[in-house]
mmCIF file of C-alpha atoms in Angstrom:
data_model
loop_
_atom_site.group_PDB
_atom_site.id
_atom_site.type_symbol
_atom_site.label_atom_id
_atom_site.label_comp_id
_atom_site.label_asym_id
_atom_site.label_seq_id
_atom_site.Cartn_x
_atom_site.Cartn_y
_atom_site.Cartn_z
ATOM 1 C CA MET A 1 -18.793 1.144 39.461
ATOM 2 C CA ALA A 2 -17.793 0.442 35.825
ATOM 3 C CA GLU A 3 -14.772 3.000 36.119
ATOM 4 C CA HIS A 4 -13.590 1.389 38.979
ATOM 5 C CA GLN A 5 -13.526 -2.027 37.613
ATOM 6 C CA GLU A 6 -11.388 -0.532 34.797
ATOM 7 C CA LYS A 7 -8.833 1.101 37.067
ATOM 8 C CA THR A 8 -8.554 -2.240 39.044
ATOM 9 C CA ARG A 9 -7.624 -4.029 35.923
ATOM 10 C CA GLY A 10 -4.852 -1.471 35.211
ATOM 11 C CA ARG A 11 -6.683 -0.050 32.065
ATOM 12 C CA PRO A 12 -7.344 3.538 31.677
ATOM 13 C CA GLY A 13 -10.752 4.399 30.298
ATOM 14 C CA ARG A 14 -10.470 4.897 26.520
ATOM 15 C CA LYS A 15 -11.316 7.961 24.595
ATOM 16 C CA PRO A 16 -14.131 7.658 22.005
ATOM 17 C CA ALA A 17 -11.518 8.400 19.454
ATOM 18 C CA GLU A 18 -9.487 5.402 20.364
ATOM 19 C CA ASN A 19 -12.403 3.168 19.303
ATOM 20 C CA ALA A 20 -12.262 4.720 15.518
ATOM 21 C CA ALA A 21 -9.661 3.292 13.105
ATOM 22 C CA PRO A 22 -6.567 5.373 13.685
ATOM 23 C CA SER A 23 -5.092 7.357 10.697
ATOM 24 C CA SER A 24 -1.717 6.408 9.337
ATOM 25 C CA VAL A 25 -0.368 9.792 10.711
ATOM 26 C CA GLN A 26 -1.816 9.110 14.021
ATOM 27 C CA VAL A 27 -0.372 5.569 13.996
ATOM 28 C CA LEU A 28 3.061 6.984 13.119
ATOM 29 C CA ASP A 29 2.956 9.840 15.852
ATOM 30 C CA ARG A 30 2.116 7.210 18.490
ATOM 31 C CA SER A 31 4.506 4.692 17.536
ATOM 32 C CA LEU A 32 7.146 7.646 17.525
ATOM 33 C CA LYS A 33 6.026 8.621 20.828
ATOM 34 C CA LEU A 34 6.586 5.094 22.258
ATOM 35 C CA LEU A 35 9.838 4.843 20.569
ATOM 36 C CA ASP A 36 11.090 8.009 22.315
ATOM 37 C CA LEU A 37 9.662 6.665 25.840
ATOM 38 C CA VAL A 38 11.639 3.445 25.341
ATOM 39 C CA ALA A 39 14.796 4.983 24.391
ATOM 40 C CA ARG A 40 14.593 7.171 27.366
ATOM 41 C CA ALA A 41 14.255 3.961 29.803
ATOM 42 C CA ASP A 42 16.516 1.315 30.745
ATOM 43 C CA GLY A 43 13.823 -1.357 29.937
ATOM 44 C CA ALA A 44 10.174 -0.078 30.013
ATOM 45 C CA ALA A 45 7.324 -2.179 31.528
ATOM 46 C CA LEU A 46 4.114 -2.161 29.016
ATOM 47 C CA THR A 47 1.912 -0.811 31.836
ATOM 48 C CA ASP A 48 4.593 1.924 32.411
ATOM 49 C CA LEU A 49 4.390 2.876 29.075
ATOM 50 C CA ALA A 50 0.561 2.968 28.806
ATOM 51 C CA ASP A 51 0.657 5.211 31.858
ATOM 52 C CA GLN A 52 3.357 7.541 30.315
ATOM 53 C CA SER A 53 1.926 7.787 26.828
ATOM 54 C CA GLY A 54 -1.908 8.135 27.900
ATOM 55 C CA MET A 55 -2.809 5.165 25.591
ATOM 56 C CA ALA A 56 -4.630 1.958 26.615
ATOM 57 C CA PRO A 57 -2.311 -1.041 27.250
ATOM 58 C CA SER A 58 -3.893 -2.900 24.044
ATOM 59 C CA THR A 59 -2.942 -0.050 21.756
ATOM 60 C CA VAL A 60 0.772 0.082 23.398
ATOM 61 C CA HIS A 61 1.192 -3.713 22.961
ATOM 62 C CA ARG A 62 -0.160 -3.565 19.216
ATOM 63 C CA LEU A 63 2.162 -0.666 18.393
ATOM 64 C CA LEU A 64 5.319 -2.148 20.125
ATOM 65 C CA THR A 65 4.748 -5.246 18.550
ATOM 66 C CA SER A 66 4.772 -3.460 14.952
ATOM 67 C CA LEU A 67 7.934 -1.520 16.181
ATOM 68 C CA SER A 68 9.457 -5.096 17.014
ATOM 69 C CA GLN A 69 8.882 -6.568 13.687
ATOM 70 C CA HIS A 70 10.913 -3.848 12.428
ATOM 71 C CA GLY A 71 13.623 -4.212 14.862
ATOM 72 C CA MET A 72 13.066 -0.833 16.519
ATOM 73 C CA VAL A 73 12.422 -2.298 19.756
ATOM 74 C CA ALA A 74 12.997 -5.663 21.529
ATOM 75 C CA HIS A 75 11.212 -7.358 24.256
ATOM 76 C CA ASP A 76 12.717 -9.437 27.022
ATOM 77 C CA GLY A 77 10.454 -12.462 27.415
ATOM 78 C CA GLU A 78 11.553 -13.388 31.216
ATOM 79 C CA THR A 79 11.435 -9.437 32.477
ATOM 80 C CA GLY A 80 8.584 -8.249 29.989
ATOM 81 C CA ALA A 81 10.758 -5.223 29.467
ATOM 82 C CA TRP A 82 10.702 -3.314 26.209
ATOM 83 C CA THR A 83 14.208 -1.848 25.004
ATOM 84 C CA ILE A 84 15.389 -0.084 22.123
ATOM 85 C CA GLY A 85 16.120 -2.296 19.203
ATOM 86 C CA VAL A 86 18.792 -3.001 16.904
ATOM 87 C CA LYS A 87 17.431 -1.320 13.579
ATOM 88 C CA ALA A 88 16.743 1.778 16.004
ATOM 89 C CA PHE A 89 20.450 1.868 16.819
ATOM 90 C CA GLU A 90 21.769 1.310 13.165
ATOM 91 C CA ILE A 91 19.565 4.440 12.124
ATOM 92 C CA GLY A 92 21.244 6.364 14.934
ATOM 93 C CA THR A 93 24.587 5.489 14.097
ATOM 94 C CA ALA A 94 23.896 6.653 10.737
ATOM 95 C CA TYR A 95 22.726 10.024 12.109
ATOM 96 C CA LEU A 96 26.035 9.870 14.164
ATOM 97 C CA ARG A 97 28.408 9.240 11.278
ATOM 98 C CA PHE A 98 26.934 12.136 9.120
ATOM 99 C CA ARG A 99 27.427 14.292 12.359
ATOM 100 C CA LYS A 100 30.816 13.172 12.649
ATOM 101 C CA LEU A 101 31.709 13.872 8.979
ATOM 102 C CA GLY A 102 30.454 17.224 9.456
ATOM 103 C CA THR A 103 32.758 17.800 12.300
ATOM 104 C CA ILE A 104 35.570 16.117 11.250
ATOM 105 C CA SER A 105 35.221 17.806 7.814
ATOM 106 C CA ARG A 106 35.655 21.264 8.862
ATOM 107 C CA PRO A 107 39.621 21.562 8.916
ATOM 108 C CA PHE A 108 39.683 19.953 5.409
ATOM 109 C CA LEU A 109 37.111 22.614 4.193
ATOM 110 C CA LYS A 110 38.857 25.366 5.579
ATOM 111 C CA GLN A 111 42.140 24.114 4.023
ATOM 112 C CA LEU A 112 40.582 23.743 0.500
ATOM 113 C CA MET A 113 39.086 27.302 0.677
ATOM 114 C CA GLU A 114 42.145 28.854 1.777
ATOM 115 C CA GLY A 115 44.483 26.792 -0.598
ATOM 116 C CA CYS A 116 42.177 26.991 -3.592
ATOM 117 C CA GLY A 117 40.501 30.492 -2.881
ATOM 118 C CA GLU A 118 36.903 28.851 -3.504
ATOM 119 C CA THR A 119 34.020 27.761 -1.658
ATOM 120 C CA ALA A 120 34.527 24.128 -0.240
ATOM 121 C CA ASN A 121 31.648 21.957 0.275
ATOM 122 C CA ILE A 122 30.530 18.597 1.784
ATOM 123 C CA ALA A 123 27.410 16.664 0.688
ATOM 124 C CA ILE A 124 25.814 13.225 1.014
ATOM 125 C CA GLU A 125 23.935 11.004 -1.545
ATOM 126 C CA ASP A 126 20.145 10.378 -0.337
ATOM 127 C CA ASP A 127 17.712 8.798 -2.644
ATOM 128 C CA GLY A 128 19.339 9.840 -5.940
ATOM 129 C CA ASP A 129 19.827 13.261 -4.644
ATOM 130 C CA VAL A 130 22.830 15.357 -3.008
ATOM 131 C CA VAL A 131 22.290 17.050 0.262
ATOM 132 C CA PHE A 132 24.460 19.577 1.177
ATOM 133 C CA ILE A 133 25.635 19.428 4.968
ATOM 134 C CA SER A 134 28.549 21.619 5.214
ATOM 135 C CA GLN A 135 30.334 24.698 3.567
ATOM 136 C CA VAL A 136 33.284 27.004 4.150
ATOM 137 C CA GLU A 137 32.487 30.228 1.847
ATOM 138 C CA SER A 138 35.238 31.793 -0.149
ATOM 139 C CA HIS A 139 36.443 35.302 0.962
ATOM 140 C CA ALA A 140 35.802 36.645 -2.822
ATOM 141 C CA PRO A 141 32.545 38.695 -3.213
ATOM 142 C CA MET A 142 31.131 36.507 -6.052
ATOM 143 C CA ARG A 143 31.101 33.073 -4.861
ATOM 144 C CA ALA A 144 29.400 29.822 -4.640
ATOM 145 C CA PHE A 145 26.558 29.172 -1.702
ATOM 146 C CA PHE A 146 24.600 26.076 -0.818
ATOM 147 C CA ARG A 147 22.418 26.307 2.280
ATOM 148 C CA PRO A 148 22.957 23.147 4.720
ATOM 149 C CA GLY A 149 20.045 20.786 3.929
ATOM 150 C CA ARG A 150 19.844 22.172 0.231
ATOM 151 C CA ARG A 151 18.938 18.948 -2.187
ATOM 152 C CA GLY A 152 20.376 18.888 -5.567
ATOM 153 C CA PRO A 153 20.101 16.408 -8.752
ATOM 154 C CA ILE A 154 22.863 13.953 -8.481
ATOM 155 C CA HIS A 155 23.441 13.808 -12.350
ATOM 156 C CA ALA A 156 24.084 17.686 -12.270
ATOM 157 C CA SER A 157 26.234 18.030 -9.249
ATOM 158 C CA GLY A 158 30.009 17.605 -9.128
ATOM 159 C CA ILE A 159 29.872 15.787 -5.760
ATOM 160 C CA GLY A 160 26.582 13.866 -7.169
ATOM 161 C CA LYS A 161 28.806 12.556 -10.013
ATOM 162 C CA ALA A 162 31.856 11.856 -7.889
ATOM 163 C CA ILE A 163 29.760 9.422 -5.822
ATOM 164 C CA LEU A 164 28.140 7.802 -8.779
ATOM 165 C CA SER A 165 31.531 7.247 -10.463
ATOM 166 C CA THR A 166 32.107 4.806 -7.523
ATOM 167 C CA TRP A 167 29.143 2.841 -8.431
ATOM 168 C CA PRO A 168 28.979 0.034 -11.318
ATOM 169 C CA ASP A 169 27.069 1.246 -14.204
ATOM 170 C CA ALA A 170 24.351 -1.233 -13.261
ATOM 171 C CA ARG A 171 23.655 0.347 -9.909
ATOM 172 C CA ILE A 172 23.510 3.961 -11.790
ATOM 173 C CA GLU A 173 21.152 2.718 -14.407
ATOM 174 C CA ALA A 174 18.965 1.087 -11.699
ATOM 175 C CA LEU A 175 18.734 4.274 -9.599
ATOM 176 C CA LEU A 176 17.911 6.420 -12.665
ATOM 177 C CA ALA A 177 15.553 4.114 -14.285
ATOM 178 C CA GLY A 178 12.210 5.785 -14.965
ATOM 179 C CA ARG A 179 13.478 8.957 -13.915
ATOM 180 C CA THR A 180 13.910 12.089 -16.393
ATOM 181 C CA LEU A 181 17.157 13.524 -16.051
ATOM 182 C CA GLN A 182 16.390 17.410 -15.772
ATOM 183 C CA HIS A 183 17.668 19.533 -18.283
ATOM 184 C CA PHE A 184 19.402 22.781 -16.682
ATOM 185 C CA THR A 185 21.739 24.140 -19.113
ATOM 186 C CA ASP A 186 23.107 23.149 -22.466
ATOM 187 C CA LYS A 187 25.859 21.324 -20.725
ATOM 188 C CA THR A 188 23.965 19.066 -18.644
ATOM 189 C CA ARG A 189 24.328 15.413 -18.882
ATOM 190 C CA ASP A 190 20.654 14.951 -19.315
ATOM 191 C CA THR A 191 20.554 11.317 -20.658
ATOM 192 C CA LEU A 192 21.944 8.042 -19.393
ATOM 193 C CA PRO A 193 24.455 7.454 -21.965
ATOM 194 C CA THR A 194 25.995 10.894 -22.047
ATOM 195 C CA LEU A 195 26.345 10.829 -18.229
ATOM 196 C CA LEU A 196 27.571 7.235 -18.265
ATOM 197 C CA GLU A 197 30.351 8.521 -20.644
ATOM 198 C CA ASP A 198 30.954 11.369 -18.252
ATOM 199 C CA ILE A 199 31.269 8.986 -15.260
ATOM 200 C CA ALA A 200 33.910 6.821 -17.144
ATOM 201 C CA ARG A 201 36.225 9.999 -17.499
ATOM 202 C CA ILE A 202 35.669 10.724 -14.019
ATOM 203 C CA ARG A 203 36.899 6.907 -12.796
ATOM 204 C CA THR A 204 39.633 7.505 -14.803
ATOM 205 C CA ARG A 205 40.724 10.931 -13.825
ATOM 206 C CA GLY A 206 39.785 10.529 -10.111
ATOM 207 C CA TRP A 207 37.653 13.588 -9.640
ATOM 208 C CA SER A 208 34.597 15.046 -11.211
ATOM 209 C CA ILE A 209 33.709 18.115 -12.838
ATOM 210 C CA ASP A 210 30.266 20.138 -12.814
ATOM 211 C CA ASP A 211 30.992 22.168 -15.823
ATOM 212 C CA GLU A 212 28.269 24.676 -15.687
ATOM 213 C CA GLU A 213 25.877 21.790 -15.798
ATOM 214 C CA HIS A 214 23.406 22.760 -13.100
ATOM 215 C CA THR A 215 24.023 26.547 -13.269
ATOM 216 C CA LEU A 216 25.501 28.639 -16.106
ATOM 217 C CA GLY A 217 28.489 30.366 -14.974
ATOM 218 C CA MET A 218 29.557 27.994 -12.125
ATOM 219 C CA ARG A 219 31.942 25.308 -12.033
ATOM 220 C CA CYS A 220 32.814 22.649 -9.402
ATOM 221 C CA VAL A 221 35.504 19.858 -8.998
ATOM 222 C CA ALA A 222 34.697 17.071 -6.532
ATOM 223 C CA ALA A 223 36.095 13.795 -5.001
ATOM 224 C CA PRO A 224 34.192 10.904 -3.296
ATOM 225 C CA ILE A 225 34.634 10.019 0.726
ATOM 226 C CA PHE A 226 34.393 6.527 1.607
ATOM 227 C CA ASP A 227 33.169 4.923 4.784
ATOM 228 C CA GLU A 228 34.685 1.748 6.448
ATOM 229 C CA TYR A 229 33.267 -0.528 3.836
ATOM 230 C CA GLY A 230 34.798 1.335 1.089
ATOM 231 C CA GLU A 231 31.328 2.752 -0.015
ATOM 232 C CA ALA A 232 30.985 6.297 -1.112
ATOM 233 C CA ILE A 233 29.007 7.900 1.454
ATOM 234 C CA ALA A 234 29.662 11.412 0.343
ATOM 235 C CA GLY A 235 31.917 14.058 -1.687
ATOM 236 C CA ILE A 236 33.827 17.015 -1.146
ATOM 237 C CA SER A 237 34.167 19.755 -3.541
ATOM 238 C CA VAL A 238 35.477 23.396 -4.481
ATOM 239 C CA SER A 239 33.167 25.479 -6.482
ATOM 240 C CA GLY A 240 33.084 29.066 -7.925
ATOM 241 C CA PRO A 241 32.524 31.216 -10.751
ATOM 242 C CA ALA A 242 33.652 29.554 -14.121
ATOM 243 C CA VAL A 243 35.669 32.954 -14.975
ATOM 244 C CA ARG A 244 37.981 32.062 -11.832
ATOM 245 C CA LEU A 245 37.978 28.242 -12.719
ATOM 246 C CA PRO A 246 39.484 28.017 -16.308
ATOM 247 C CA ASP A 247 40.565 24.467 -17.304
ATOM 248 C CA SER A 248 43.988 24.945 -16.123
ATOM 249 C CA LYS A 249 42.951 25.586 -12.489
ATOM 250 C CA VAL A 250 40.407 22.842 -12.573
ATOM 251 C CA ASP A 251 43.347 20.447 -13.667
ATOM 252 C CA ALA A 252 45.527 21.831 -10.774
ATOM 253 C CA PHE A 253 42.800 21.539 -8.282
ATOM 254 C CA GLY A 254 41.535 18.108 -9.195
ATOM 255 C CA PRO A 255 44.406 16.043 -7.454
ATOM 256 C CA VAL A 256 44.530 18.523 -4.378
ATOM 257 C CA ILE A 257 40.546 18.098 -3.670
ATOM 258 C CA ARG A 258 40.967 14.042 -4.187
ATOM 259 C CA ALA A 259 44.222 14.297 -1.785
ATOM 260 C CA ALA A 260 41.472 16.132 0.665
ATOM 261 C CA ALA A 261 38.764 13.382 -0.070
ATOM 262 C CA GLU A 262 41.410 10.819 0.951
ATOM 263 C CA GLY A 263 42.670 12.540 4.073
ATOM 264 C CA LEU A 264 39.219 12.830 5.329
ATOM 265 C CA THR A 265 38.042 9.460 4.552
ATOM 266 C CA LYS A 266 41.319 8.272 6.353
ATOM 267 C CA ALA A 267 40.156 10.781 9.188
ATOM 268 C CA MET A 268 36.956 9.153 9.722
ATOM 269 C CA GLY A 269 38.208 5.510 9.682
ATOM 270 C CA GLY A 270 37.227 4.900 5.993
ATOM 271 C CA ARG A 271 38.336 2.609 3.469
ATOM 272 C CA LEU A 272 39.752 3.936 0.135
ATOM 273 C CA LYS A 273 38.103 2.174 -2.758
ATOM 274 C CA HIS A 274 40.836 1.377 -5.461
ATOM 275 C CA PRO A 275 39.669 0.978 -9.055
#
């Protein structure tokens, strides 16, 4: 009889575990499940979401309310439908932007690799690191290789320093405040003053150089890529063994890589940032 009353009220019977305080991971899993269900529907009712998720309507309402506060979902007061929120759209747009970057950059990477004879790379900045998203490898037997998804320290990376060079010093200091700049080689800019000195030279030159600062025997030349707001979101580089990249080649490659970065910026609908 009690079971029948629960069903007539549209509330499925609760599992014992639901009465216990859910862990943070459990809450996150349930919230992401609901977000996925909302995204798949063209306006979803709370009762439908409860049925599809297997959660109690009260639990669903609590999680949706929390997601709504973060802009991940929205509620239509007239129809009662839950839809995807603006913040979720922004996050999805960010993903598409970098996916777009990976696709549009391929011809530029190939052209750089063929013109310079060295491996060409694309990486983005993420939380004080650089993350490599695409690469076209050199045909040479000894060459640089960066697995897509690999993270690297921003202060010891050609692309990382290229991106930092577009920021004011105060922003760089705020990012690195309290961090230890890891020492990799004797050439690593592992103090803020030496890094800022290098950044100043990069701003004047228009491209950055990783002069064996992360890995002995490897050099890199890089330039920043900008979005539609003139913010540096990524960088493009050429990297290879130092024996094949003497100063004369680095000086010759710099303008070529900067031109490729500017071309890629325009191809993505970005806006160049001028000093």
